[in-house]
Tab-separated table of C-alpha atoms in Angstrom:
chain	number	residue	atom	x	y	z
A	1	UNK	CA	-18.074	17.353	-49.404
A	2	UNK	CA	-19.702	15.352	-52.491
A	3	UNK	CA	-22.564	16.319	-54.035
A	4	UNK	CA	-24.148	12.733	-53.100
A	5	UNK	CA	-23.376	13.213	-49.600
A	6	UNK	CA	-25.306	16.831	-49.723
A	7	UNK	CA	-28.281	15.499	-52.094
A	8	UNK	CA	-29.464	12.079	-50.473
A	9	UNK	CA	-30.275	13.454	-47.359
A	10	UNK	CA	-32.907	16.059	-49.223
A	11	UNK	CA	-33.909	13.034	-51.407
A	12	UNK	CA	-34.441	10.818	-48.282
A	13	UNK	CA	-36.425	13.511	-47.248
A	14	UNK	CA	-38.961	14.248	-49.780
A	15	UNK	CA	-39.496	10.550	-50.977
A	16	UNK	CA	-40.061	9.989	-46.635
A	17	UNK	CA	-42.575	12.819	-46.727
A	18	UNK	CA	-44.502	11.889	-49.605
A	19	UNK	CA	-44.468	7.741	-48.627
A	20	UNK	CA	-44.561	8.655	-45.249
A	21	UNK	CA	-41.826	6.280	-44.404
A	22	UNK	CA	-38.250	6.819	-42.585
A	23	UNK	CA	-35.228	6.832	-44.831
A	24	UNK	CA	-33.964	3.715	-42.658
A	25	UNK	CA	-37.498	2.317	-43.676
A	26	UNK	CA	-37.008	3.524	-47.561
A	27	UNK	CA	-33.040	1.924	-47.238
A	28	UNK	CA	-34.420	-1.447	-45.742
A	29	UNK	CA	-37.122	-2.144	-48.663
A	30	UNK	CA	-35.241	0.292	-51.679
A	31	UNK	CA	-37.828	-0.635	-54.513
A	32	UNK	CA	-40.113	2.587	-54.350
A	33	UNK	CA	-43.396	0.546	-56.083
A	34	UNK	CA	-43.061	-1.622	-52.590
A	35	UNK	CA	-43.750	2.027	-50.652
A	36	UNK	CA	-46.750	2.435	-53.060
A	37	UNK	CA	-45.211	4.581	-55.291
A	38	UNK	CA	-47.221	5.596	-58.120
A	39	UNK	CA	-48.207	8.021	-61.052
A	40	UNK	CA	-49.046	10.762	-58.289
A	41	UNK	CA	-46.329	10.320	-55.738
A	42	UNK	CA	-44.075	10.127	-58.852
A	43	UNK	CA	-45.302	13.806	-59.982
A	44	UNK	CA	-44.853	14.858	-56.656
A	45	UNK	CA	-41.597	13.789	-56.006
A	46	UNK	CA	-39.977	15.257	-59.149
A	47	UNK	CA	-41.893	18.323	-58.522
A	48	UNK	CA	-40.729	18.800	-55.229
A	49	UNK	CA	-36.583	17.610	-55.869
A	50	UNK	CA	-36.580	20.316	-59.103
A	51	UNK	CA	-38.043	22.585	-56.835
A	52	UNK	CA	-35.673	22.034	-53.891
A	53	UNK	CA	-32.674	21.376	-55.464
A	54	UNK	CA	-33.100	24.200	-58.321
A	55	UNK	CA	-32.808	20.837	-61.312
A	56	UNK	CA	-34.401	20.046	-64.094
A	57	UNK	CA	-34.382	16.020	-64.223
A	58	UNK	CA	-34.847	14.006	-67.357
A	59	UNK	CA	-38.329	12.278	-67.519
A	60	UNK	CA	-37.116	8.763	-69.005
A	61	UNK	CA	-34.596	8.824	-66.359
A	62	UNK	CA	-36.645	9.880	-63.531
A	63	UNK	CA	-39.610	6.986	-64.388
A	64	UNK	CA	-36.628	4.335	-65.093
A	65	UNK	CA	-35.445	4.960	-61.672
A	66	UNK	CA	-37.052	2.481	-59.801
A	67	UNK	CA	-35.370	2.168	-56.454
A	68	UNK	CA	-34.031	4.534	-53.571
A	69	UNK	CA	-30.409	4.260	-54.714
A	70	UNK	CA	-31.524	4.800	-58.646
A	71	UNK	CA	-33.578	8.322	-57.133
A	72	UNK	CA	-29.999	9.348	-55.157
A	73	UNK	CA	-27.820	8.713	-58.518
A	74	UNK	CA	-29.870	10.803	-60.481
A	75	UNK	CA	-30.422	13.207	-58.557
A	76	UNK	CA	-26.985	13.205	-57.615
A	77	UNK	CA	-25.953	13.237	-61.399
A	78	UNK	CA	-28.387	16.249	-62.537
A	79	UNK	CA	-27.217	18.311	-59.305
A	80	UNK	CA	-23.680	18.407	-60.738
A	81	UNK	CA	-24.394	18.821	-64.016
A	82	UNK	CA	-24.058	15.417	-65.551
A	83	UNK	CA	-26.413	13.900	-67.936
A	84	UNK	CA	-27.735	10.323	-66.973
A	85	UNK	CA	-29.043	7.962	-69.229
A	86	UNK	CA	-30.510	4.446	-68.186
């Protein structure tokens, strides 16, 4: 099993919770601002996937991540170990 096949559902899940929106919602409209992302759902969000997923994500990265797919990558990338840079 991949480790982007194991991650996006708990990424789904989090950004759902805190935008209160489905992941087939989050999937059909993937830019995050159009959810009303912002500074606080932001904190939360990174909060909550280091938290969950035992990560430490890189702050440039995280903020230049500005769609659904962008969130799973990075997440994806920092669960295995990999360094991402925008």
């Amino acid at each position: 099993m991949s480790a982007s096949s194991t991650v996006e559902p708990t990424v789904l899940e989090i950004l759902g919770d805190i935008l209160s929106e489905t992941p087939d919602g989050l999937y059909a409209e993937p830019v995050l601002a159009a959810h009303g992302w912002d500074s606080i759902a932001s904190l939360e969000a990174l909060a909550q996937l280091e938290d969950r997923l035992q990560i430490t994500l890189d702050l440039r990265s995280f903020h230049a991540a500005h769609t659904v797919p962008d969130m799973v990558a990075l997440v994806t990338d920092a669960v295995a170990g990999k360094a991402r840079i925008p």
